[in-house]
Each structure stands twice: as C-alpha cells, then as structure tokens.
Short mmCIF file of C-alpha atoms and ligand atoms in Angstrom, two decimals:
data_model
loop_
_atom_site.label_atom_id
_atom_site.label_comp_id
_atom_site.label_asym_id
_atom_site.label_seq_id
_atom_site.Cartn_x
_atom_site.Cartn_y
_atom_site.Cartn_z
CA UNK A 197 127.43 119.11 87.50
CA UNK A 198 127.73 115.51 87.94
CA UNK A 199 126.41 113.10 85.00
CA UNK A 200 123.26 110.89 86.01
CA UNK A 201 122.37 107.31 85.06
CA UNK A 202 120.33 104.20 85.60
CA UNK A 203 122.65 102.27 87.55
CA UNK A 204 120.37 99.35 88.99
CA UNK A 205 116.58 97.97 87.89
CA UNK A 206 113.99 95.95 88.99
CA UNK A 207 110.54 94.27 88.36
CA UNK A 208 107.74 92.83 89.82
CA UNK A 209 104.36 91.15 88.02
CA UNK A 210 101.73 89.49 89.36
CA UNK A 211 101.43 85.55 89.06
CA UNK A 212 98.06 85.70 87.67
CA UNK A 213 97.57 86.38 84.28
CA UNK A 214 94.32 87.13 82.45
CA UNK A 215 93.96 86.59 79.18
CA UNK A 216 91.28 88.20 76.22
CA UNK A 217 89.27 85.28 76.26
CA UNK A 218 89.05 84.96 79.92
CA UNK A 219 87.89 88.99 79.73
CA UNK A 220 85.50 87.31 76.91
CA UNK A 221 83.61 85.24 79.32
CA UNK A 222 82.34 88.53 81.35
CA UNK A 223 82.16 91.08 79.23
CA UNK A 224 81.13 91.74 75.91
CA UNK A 225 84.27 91.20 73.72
CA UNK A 226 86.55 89.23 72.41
CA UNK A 227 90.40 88.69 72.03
CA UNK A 228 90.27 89.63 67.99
CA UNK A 229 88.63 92.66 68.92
CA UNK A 230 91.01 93.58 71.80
CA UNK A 231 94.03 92.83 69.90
CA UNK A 232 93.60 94.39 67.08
CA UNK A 233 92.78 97.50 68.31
CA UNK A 234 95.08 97.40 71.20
CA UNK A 235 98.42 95.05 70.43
CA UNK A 236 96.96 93.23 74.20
CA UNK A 237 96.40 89.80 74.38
CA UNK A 238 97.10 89.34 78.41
CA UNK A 239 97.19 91.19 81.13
CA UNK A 240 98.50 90.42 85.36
CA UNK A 241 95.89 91.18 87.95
CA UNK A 242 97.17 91.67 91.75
CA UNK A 243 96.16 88.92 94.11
CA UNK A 244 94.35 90.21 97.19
CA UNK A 245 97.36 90.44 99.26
CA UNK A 246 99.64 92.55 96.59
CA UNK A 247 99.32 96.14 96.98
CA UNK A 248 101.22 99.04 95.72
CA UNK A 249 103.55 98.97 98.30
CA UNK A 250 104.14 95.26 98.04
CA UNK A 251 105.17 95.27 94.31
CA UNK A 252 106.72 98.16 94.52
CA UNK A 253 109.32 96.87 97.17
CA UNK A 254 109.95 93.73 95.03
CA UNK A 255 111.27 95.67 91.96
CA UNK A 256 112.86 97.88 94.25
CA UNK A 257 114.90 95.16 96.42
CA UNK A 258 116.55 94.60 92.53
CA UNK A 259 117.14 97.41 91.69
CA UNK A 260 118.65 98.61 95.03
CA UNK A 261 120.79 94.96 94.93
CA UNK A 262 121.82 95.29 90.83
CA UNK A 263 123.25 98.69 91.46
CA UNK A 264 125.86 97.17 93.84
CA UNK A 265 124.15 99.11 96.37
CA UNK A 266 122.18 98.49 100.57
CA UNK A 267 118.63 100.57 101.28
CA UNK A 268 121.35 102.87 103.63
CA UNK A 269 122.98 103.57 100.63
CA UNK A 270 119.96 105.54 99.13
CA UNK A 271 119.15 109.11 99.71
CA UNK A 272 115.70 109.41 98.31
CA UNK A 273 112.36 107.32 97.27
CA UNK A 274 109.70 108.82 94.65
CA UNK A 275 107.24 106.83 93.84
CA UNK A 276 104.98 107.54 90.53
CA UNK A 277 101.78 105.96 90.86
CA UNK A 278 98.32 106.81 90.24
CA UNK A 279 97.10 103.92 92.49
CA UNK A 280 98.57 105.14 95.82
CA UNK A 281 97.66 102.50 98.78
CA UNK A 282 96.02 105.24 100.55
CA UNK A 283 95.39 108.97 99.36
CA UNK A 284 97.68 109.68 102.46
CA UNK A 285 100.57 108.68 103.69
CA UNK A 286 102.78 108.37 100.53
CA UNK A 287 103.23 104.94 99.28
CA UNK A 288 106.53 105.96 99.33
CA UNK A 289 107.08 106.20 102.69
CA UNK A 290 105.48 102.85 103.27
CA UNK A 291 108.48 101.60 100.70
CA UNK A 292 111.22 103.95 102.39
CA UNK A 293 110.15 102.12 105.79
CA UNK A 294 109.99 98.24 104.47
CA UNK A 295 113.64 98.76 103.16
CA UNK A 296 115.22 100.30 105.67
CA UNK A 297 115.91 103.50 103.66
CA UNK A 298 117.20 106.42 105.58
CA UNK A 299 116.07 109.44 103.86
CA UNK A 300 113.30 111.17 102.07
CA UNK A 301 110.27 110.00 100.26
CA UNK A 302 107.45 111.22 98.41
CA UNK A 303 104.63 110.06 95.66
CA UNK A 304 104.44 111.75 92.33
CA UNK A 305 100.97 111.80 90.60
CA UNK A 306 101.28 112.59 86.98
CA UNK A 307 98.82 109.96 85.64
CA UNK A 308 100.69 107.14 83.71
CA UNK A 309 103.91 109.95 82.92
CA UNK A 310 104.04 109.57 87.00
CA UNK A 311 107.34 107.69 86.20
CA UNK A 312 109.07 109.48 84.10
CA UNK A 313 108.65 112.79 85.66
CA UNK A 314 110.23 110.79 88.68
CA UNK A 315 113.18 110.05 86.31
CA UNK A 316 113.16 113.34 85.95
CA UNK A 317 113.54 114.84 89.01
CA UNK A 318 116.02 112.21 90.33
CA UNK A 319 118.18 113.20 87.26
CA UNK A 320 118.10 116.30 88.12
CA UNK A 321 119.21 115.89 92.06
CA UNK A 322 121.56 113.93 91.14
CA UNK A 323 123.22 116.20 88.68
CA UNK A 324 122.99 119.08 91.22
CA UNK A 325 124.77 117.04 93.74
CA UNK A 326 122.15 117.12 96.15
CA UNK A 327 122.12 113.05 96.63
CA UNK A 328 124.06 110.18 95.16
CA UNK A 329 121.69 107.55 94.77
CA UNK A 330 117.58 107.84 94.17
CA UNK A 331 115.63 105.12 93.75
CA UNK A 332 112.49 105.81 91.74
CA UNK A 333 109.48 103.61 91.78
CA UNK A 334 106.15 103.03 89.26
CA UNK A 335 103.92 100.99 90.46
CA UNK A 336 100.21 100.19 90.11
CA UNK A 337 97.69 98.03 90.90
CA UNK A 338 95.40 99.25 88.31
CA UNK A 339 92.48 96.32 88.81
CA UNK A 340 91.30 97.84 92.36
CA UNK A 341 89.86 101.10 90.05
CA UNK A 342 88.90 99.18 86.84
CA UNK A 343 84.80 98.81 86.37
CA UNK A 344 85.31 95.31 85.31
CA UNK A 345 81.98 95.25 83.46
CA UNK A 346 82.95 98.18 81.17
CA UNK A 347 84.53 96.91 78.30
CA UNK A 348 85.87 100.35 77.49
CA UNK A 349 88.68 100.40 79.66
CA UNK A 350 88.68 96.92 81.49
CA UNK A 351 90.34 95.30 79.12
CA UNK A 352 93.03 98.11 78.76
CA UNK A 353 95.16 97.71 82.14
CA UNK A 354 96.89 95.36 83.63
CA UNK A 355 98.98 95.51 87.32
CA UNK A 356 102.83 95.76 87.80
CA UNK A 357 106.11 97.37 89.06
CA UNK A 358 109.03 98.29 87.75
CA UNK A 359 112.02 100.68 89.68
CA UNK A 360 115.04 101.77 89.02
CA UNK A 361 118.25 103.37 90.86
CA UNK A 362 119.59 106.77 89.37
CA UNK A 363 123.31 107.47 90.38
CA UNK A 364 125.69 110.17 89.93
CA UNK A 365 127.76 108.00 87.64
CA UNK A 366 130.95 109.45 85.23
CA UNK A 367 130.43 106.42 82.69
CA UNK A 368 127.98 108.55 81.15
CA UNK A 369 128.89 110.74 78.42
CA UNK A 370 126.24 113.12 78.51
CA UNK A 371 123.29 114.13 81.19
CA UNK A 372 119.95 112.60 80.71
CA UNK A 373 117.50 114.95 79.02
CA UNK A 374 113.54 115.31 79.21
CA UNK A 375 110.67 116.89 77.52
CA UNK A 376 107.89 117.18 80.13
CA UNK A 377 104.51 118.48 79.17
CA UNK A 378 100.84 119.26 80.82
CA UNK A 379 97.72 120.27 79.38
CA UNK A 380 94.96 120.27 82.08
CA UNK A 381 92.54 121.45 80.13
CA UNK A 382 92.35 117.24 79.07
CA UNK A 383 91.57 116.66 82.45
CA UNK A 384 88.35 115.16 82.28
CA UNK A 385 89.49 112.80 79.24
CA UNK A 386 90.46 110.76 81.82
CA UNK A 387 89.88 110.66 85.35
CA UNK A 388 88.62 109.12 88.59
CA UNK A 389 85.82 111.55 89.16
CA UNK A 390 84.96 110.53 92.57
CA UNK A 391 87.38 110.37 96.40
CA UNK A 392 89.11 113.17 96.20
CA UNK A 393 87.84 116.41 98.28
CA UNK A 394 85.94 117.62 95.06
CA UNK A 395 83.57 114.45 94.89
CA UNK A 396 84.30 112.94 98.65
CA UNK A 397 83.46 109.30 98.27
CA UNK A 398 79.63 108.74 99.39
CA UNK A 399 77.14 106.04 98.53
CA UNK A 400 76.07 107.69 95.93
CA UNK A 401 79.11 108.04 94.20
CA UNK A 402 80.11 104.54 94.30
CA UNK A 403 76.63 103.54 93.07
CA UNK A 404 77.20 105.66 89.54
CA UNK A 405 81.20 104.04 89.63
CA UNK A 406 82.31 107.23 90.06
CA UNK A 407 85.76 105.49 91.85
CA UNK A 408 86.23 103.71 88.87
CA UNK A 409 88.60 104.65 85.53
CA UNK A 410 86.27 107.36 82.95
CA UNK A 411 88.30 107.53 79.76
CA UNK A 412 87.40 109.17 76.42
CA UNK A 413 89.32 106.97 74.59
CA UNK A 414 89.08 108.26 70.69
CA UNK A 415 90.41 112.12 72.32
CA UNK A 416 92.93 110.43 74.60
CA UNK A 417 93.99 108.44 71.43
CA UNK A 418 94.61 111.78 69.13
CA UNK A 419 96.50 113.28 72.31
CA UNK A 420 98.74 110.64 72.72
CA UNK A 421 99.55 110.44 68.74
CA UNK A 422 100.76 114.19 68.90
CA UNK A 423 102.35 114.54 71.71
CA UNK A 424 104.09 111.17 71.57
CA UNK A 425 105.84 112.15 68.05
CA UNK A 426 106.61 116.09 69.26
CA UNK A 427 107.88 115.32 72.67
CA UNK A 428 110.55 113.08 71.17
CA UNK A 429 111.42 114.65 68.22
CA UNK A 430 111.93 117.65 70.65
CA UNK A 431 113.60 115.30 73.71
CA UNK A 432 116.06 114.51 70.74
CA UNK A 433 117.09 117.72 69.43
CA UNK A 434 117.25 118.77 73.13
CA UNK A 435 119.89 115.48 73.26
CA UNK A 436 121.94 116.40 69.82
CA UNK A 437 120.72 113.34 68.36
CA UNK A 438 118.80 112.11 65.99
CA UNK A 439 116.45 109.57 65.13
CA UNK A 440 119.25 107.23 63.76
CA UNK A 441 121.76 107.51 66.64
CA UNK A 442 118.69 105.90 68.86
CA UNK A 443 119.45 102.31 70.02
CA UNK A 444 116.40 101.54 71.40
CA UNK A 445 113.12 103.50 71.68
CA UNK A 446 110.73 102.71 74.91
CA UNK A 447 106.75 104.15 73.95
CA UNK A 448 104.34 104.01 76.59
CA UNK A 449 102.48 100.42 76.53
CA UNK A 450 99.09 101.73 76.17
CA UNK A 451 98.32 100.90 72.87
CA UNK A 452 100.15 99.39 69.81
CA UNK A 453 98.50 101.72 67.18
CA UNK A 454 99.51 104.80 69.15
CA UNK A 455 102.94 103.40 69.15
CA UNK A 456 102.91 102.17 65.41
CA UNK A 457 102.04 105.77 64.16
CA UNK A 458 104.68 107.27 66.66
CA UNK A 459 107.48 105.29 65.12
CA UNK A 460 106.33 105.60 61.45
CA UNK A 461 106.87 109.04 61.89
CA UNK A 462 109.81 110.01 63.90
CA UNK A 463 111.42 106.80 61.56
CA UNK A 464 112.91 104.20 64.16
CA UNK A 465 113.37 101.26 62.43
CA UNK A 466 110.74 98.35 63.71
CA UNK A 467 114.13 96.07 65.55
CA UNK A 468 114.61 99.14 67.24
CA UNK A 469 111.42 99.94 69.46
CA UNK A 470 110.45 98.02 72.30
CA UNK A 471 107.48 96.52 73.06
CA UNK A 472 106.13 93.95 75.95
CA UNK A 473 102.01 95.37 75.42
CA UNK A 474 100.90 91.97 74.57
CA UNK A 475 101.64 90.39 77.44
CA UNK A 476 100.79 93.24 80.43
CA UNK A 477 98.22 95.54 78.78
CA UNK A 478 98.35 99.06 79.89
CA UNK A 479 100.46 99.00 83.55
CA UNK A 480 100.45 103.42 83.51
CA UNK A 481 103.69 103.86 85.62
CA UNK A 482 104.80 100.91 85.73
CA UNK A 483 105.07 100.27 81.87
CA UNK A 484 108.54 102.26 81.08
CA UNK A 485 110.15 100.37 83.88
CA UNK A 486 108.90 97.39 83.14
CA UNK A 487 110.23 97.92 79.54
CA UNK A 488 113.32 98.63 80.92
CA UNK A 489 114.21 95.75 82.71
CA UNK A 490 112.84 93.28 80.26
CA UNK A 491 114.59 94.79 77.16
CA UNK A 492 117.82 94.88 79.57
CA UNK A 493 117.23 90.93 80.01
CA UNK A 494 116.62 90.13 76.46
CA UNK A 495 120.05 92.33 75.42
CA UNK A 496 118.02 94.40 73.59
CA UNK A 497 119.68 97.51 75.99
CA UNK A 498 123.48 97.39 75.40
CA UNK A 499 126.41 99.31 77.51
CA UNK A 500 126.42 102.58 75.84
CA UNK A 501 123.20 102.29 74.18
CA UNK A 502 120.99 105.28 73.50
CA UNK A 503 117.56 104.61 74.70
CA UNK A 504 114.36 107.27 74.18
CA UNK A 505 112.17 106.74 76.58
CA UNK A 506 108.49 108.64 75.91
CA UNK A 507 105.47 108.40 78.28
CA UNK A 508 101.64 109.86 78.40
CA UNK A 509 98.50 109.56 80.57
CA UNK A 510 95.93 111.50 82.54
CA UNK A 511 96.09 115.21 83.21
CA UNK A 512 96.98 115.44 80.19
CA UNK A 513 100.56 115.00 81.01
CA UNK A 514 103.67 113.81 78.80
CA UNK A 515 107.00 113.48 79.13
CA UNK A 516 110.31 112.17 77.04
CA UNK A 517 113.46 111.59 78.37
CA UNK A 518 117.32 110.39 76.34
CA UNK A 519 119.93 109.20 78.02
CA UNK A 520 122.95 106.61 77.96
CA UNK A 521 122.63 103.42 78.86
CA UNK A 522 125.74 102.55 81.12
CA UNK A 523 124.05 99.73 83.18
CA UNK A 524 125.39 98.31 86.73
CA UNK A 525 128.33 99.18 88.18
CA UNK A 526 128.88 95.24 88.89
CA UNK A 527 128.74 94.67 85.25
CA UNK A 528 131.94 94.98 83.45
CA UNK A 529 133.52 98.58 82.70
CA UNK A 530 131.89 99.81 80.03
CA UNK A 531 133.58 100.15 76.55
CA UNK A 532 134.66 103.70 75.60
CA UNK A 533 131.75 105.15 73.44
CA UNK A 534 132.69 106.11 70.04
CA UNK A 535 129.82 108.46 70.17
CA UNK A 536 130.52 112.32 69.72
CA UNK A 537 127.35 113.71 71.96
CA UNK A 538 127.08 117.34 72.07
CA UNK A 539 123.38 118.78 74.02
CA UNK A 540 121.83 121.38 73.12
CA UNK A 541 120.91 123.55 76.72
N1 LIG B 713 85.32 95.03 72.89
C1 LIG B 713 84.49 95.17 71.85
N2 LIG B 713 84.03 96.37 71.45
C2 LIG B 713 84.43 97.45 72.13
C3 LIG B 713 85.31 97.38 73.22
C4 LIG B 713 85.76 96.09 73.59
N3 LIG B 713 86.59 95.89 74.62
N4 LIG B 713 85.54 98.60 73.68
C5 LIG B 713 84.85 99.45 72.92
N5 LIG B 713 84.17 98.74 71.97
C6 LIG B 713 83.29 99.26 70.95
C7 LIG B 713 82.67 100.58 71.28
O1 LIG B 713 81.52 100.41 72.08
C8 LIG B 713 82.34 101.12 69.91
O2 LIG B 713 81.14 100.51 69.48
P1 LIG B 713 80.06 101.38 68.65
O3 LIG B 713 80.81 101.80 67.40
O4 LIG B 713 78.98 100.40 68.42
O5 LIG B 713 79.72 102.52 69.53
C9 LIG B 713 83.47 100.59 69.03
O6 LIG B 713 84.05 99.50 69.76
C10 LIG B 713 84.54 101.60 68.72
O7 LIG B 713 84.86 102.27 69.94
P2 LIG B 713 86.01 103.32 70.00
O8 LIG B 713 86.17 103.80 71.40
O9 LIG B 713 85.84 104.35 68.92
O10 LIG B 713 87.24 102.37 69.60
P3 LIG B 713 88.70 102.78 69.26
O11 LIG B 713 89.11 102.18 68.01
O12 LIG B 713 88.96 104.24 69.50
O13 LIG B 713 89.50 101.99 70.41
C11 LIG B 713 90.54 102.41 72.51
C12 LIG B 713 89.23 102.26 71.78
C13 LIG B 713 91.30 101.11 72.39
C14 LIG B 713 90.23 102.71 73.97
C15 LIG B 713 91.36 103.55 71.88
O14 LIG B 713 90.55 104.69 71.75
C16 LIG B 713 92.55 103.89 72.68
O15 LIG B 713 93.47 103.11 72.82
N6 LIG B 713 92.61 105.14 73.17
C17 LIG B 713 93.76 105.58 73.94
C18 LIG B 713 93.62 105.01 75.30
C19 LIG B 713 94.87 105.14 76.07
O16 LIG B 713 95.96 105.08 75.55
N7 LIG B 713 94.66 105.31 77.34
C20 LIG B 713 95.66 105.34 78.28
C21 LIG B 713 96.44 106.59 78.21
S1 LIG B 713 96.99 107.14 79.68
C22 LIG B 713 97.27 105.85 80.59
O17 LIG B 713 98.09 105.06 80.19
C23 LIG B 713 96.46 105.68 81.82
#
C-alpha cells in the first residue's frame, strides 16, 4: 500500500463580495443579527459568467501547477458539488475536458461533505495503486439555488472553489484516515425539493420555490453539533492521535457556534482551529478546500503538520478525515517528523 497526500492546492472566489448590510437592504435583517448567530459578515456571489465548471478549473489549474505536475499527468477528476452545471453530464467531465486531462471523471453528491468523501475516495485509489495522481474538486455556486428573499438561508451561503491534488507520496508517515457517515432519514432537513425525477421541475414548482434551498435550521444545527464532535473524536482514535498531537483543525464553515461547541469539546486550543467563515459564509464543498489553501498561505499548515479536517451537510451526511501535511513536492524536502504515528485499522 502506497501512502497518500495532498501534494498540490488551489482556489478560486468570486470578485464580488456581499456584505450583511448589503443583504440588509433586501431582506429583513441585519449584520448584528447575522453575525452573531453565524460568525458571517461577507459572503462572494458568482458573476453571471462563473459557473461551476469555471471556478472549479481555476482552483484546479493551481493545484494541478503547485504539485509540480501537467493535466496529462492526472489519472482521475471527482468533483463534489451540490450545484452541478447541469444534472447531467458531470461537471467533472466538463473540468476533465477544459484541462486537457486524460482519464476518468465523475461528480460526487454528498451535500456540503461532497468534498471530503472525494478526499476520500482519492485516498483510497491512491493507496491501492490504482492511479498516481487525483485531482479532487469542491465547487459551488450556491447563489443560483438561494431564495434571496428568505432570510433563513440567504444570508447563509456564499460561492467558491477550492481543489486539491492527492498523490501517492512516501513523505508521509502514515495513510490518511476518514470517518464517513449518512443518516437519510435527515433528508428532508435540508433539501432542494423540486428538479429531480421525484418533483420534475414544472411551473408550479418554481412558483412555491421549490428549486430553491429548504433548511430546518435549529435540527440541522443539533446534527451538526453531534456528529461534528463524534466523527472526530472517532477519525482520531482511528489515526492514533489525540486531540493534542493536532496541528491544525479544519470545521466545516457553516456556522461559528457549531464550530465553537465542536472545539470546546474535543479541546483544540482556539490558535489551533481554522476559520475563514467571516469572510465567505457557508461555500458547502468548497469550504474545506478553501480552508486549506488559505491556512497553507497564512503558514498556519506547516510540513509535517497534523491537520483534522471534519465536514457536514445535506443527506444527512458527515465525514472526518487526519492526515499529514507534507505539502508540494517543489517545496523543500520535508524535515524528518519526530512524530511516532501508529493507526489503529
Ligand atoms: N435575520 C434576522 N432574523 C432571522 C434571520 C435573519 N437572517 N433568520 C432567521 N431569523 C429569525 C427567525 O425568523 C426566528 O424568528 P422568530 O423567533 O420570530 O420566529 C429567529 O430568528 C430565530 O430563528 P432560528 O432559526 O431559531 O435561529 P437560530 O439561532 O437557530 O439560527 C441558523 C438559525 C443560523 C440557520 C442556525 O439554525 C444554523 O446555523 N443552523 C445550521 C445551519 C447549517 O449549518 N446549515 C448548513 C449545513 S449543511 C451545508 O453546509 C449545506
């Protein structure tokens, strides 16, 4: 079995940004309310022109170049998104085609976890030797299915992409591990009742909103508390670590009180969780990447760093992941870990 990593990473955000106030002026709110009960204060919001696709080839062209590596050099695209350009073909395909990729590709829909079950599965091929290099994708352009005069959820989401490249890659002292979870019978906590073959879109259904975001935010809110706290205390005994041998830990962006009672409980020191909430609201997929790359650029993600990653969103679905951080191969070698890993299978 060969050892996986994140060997390359990449990000793309819409110019325009939207702020609580400017939500103010249309719907019935206000940035003291927003913030305080959500840790937002701005959000991006796709031009006309971005799609999906579009964003998601930006952060990929990155994370494809920061891994040393050409589009020929990648076996496989998956691309988590609950925002697909069209219900069929794959976005992914659209990606594979833009750069020049020669190999499979395929969408993942597991609501805002789209991403890291991605991770997941990448990790996994890669570690069975079945390809070298996968280049995983969240991206979303979350404002096309936002009812922009429900205050509920408009003022949760923002738009966004984030990728990354997972490589076979020896620097790593121990395989990536994840915690993935499902419970359908949240479906309808949140969904997009209406498109798909059980509600084909019709008149009708776009005159109730029925294409539009339907959250039930208090239960989605107690959901994401438990799971959040038991997926990573589990992803971590699955690792052999512990909550102090954690570097950096990367929540879900969805909400800072979720993420405040995660870390008071599992104990990660405040300097050691990342968050970017407050200036992208809610991106689903995209948020873990995005994380990624931004704590990367602030040196908040060190060669050799630990990093928990934990995500959650419609379905229900969750999923936590641990791994090593060994960065780019164009970076300098990394320096031997003193770290004494040992995973529990
Ligand atoms: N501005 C002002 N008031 C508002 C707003 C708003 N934007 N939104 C709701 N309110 C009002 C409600 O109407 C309600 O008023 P009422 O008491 O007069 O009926 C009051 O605020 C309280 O509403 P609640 O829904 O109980 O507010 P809560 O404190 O639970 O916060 C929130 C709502 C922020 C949605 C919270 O429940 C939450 O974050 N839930 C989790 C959502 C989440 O994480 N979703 C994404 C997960 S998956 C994914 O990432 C796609």
């Amino acid at each position: 079995m060969r050892t996986s990593a994140v060997t390359g990473w990449g990000m793309y955000v819409p110019e325009r940004i939207v702020t609580n106030d400017e939500l103010a002026r249309s719907v019935n709110t206000s940035d003291e309310w927003i913030a305080s009960r959500t840790g937002i204060r701005q959000r991006r919001v796709a031009a006309p022109e971005d799609t999906t696709s579009s964003m998601g080839i930006r952060a990929a062209r990155d994370a494809i170049r920061g891994a040393g590596l050409t589009p020929g050099d990648i076996d496989l695209v998956i691309v988590g998104t609950a925002t697909p350009d069209y219900p069929f073909p794959a976005t992914a395909c659209l990606i594979q085609d833009a750069l020049g990729v020669n190999g499979g590709a395929f969408d993942l829909e597991a609501g805002c976890t789209s991403f890291m079950y991605g991770l997941s599965i990448a990790s996994a091929y890669v570690a069975a030797g079945m390809y070298r290099h996968i280049l995983v994708i969240g991206s979303e352009v979350l404002s096309r299915i936002l009812d922009w005069t429900d205050r509920s959820t408009c003022v949760l989401f923002g738009d966004g992409a984030g990728a990354v490249v997972v490589s076979a890659d020896d620097r790593a002292e121990f395989q990536p591990q994840f915690v993935l979870g499902s419970d359908g019978s949240g479906a309808q906590a949140l969904t997009l009742p209406a498109g798909g073959s059980r509600m084909p879109a019709s008149e009708a259904t776009v005159l109730a909103g029925m294409h539009y975001v339907h959250m039930a935010g208090p239960e989605v809110f107690r959901f994401a508390t438990r799971v959040v706290v038991e997926s990573t205390e589990r992803v971590l005994t699955k690792a052999g670590l512990t909550a102090a041998d954690v570097d950096l830990f990367i929540p879900h962006q969805a909400n800072t009180r979720i993420i405040d009672y995660a870390v008071r409980h599992l104990g990660f020191p405040e300097d050691r969780v990342f968050l970017n909430i407050d200036r992208y609201g809610n991106t689903s997929s995209a948020s873990i990447p995005l994380a990624l790359c931004e704590a990367r650029a602030q040196g908040r993600l060190r060669t050799n760093d630990i990093v928990v990653m934990v995500g959650f969103g419609a379905g229900l679905t969750w999923a936590a992941a641990a791994l090593q951080w060994t960065g780019s191969p164009l970076e300098t070698s990394a320096a031997p870990s003193h770290r004494a890993i040992v995973t529990v299978p």
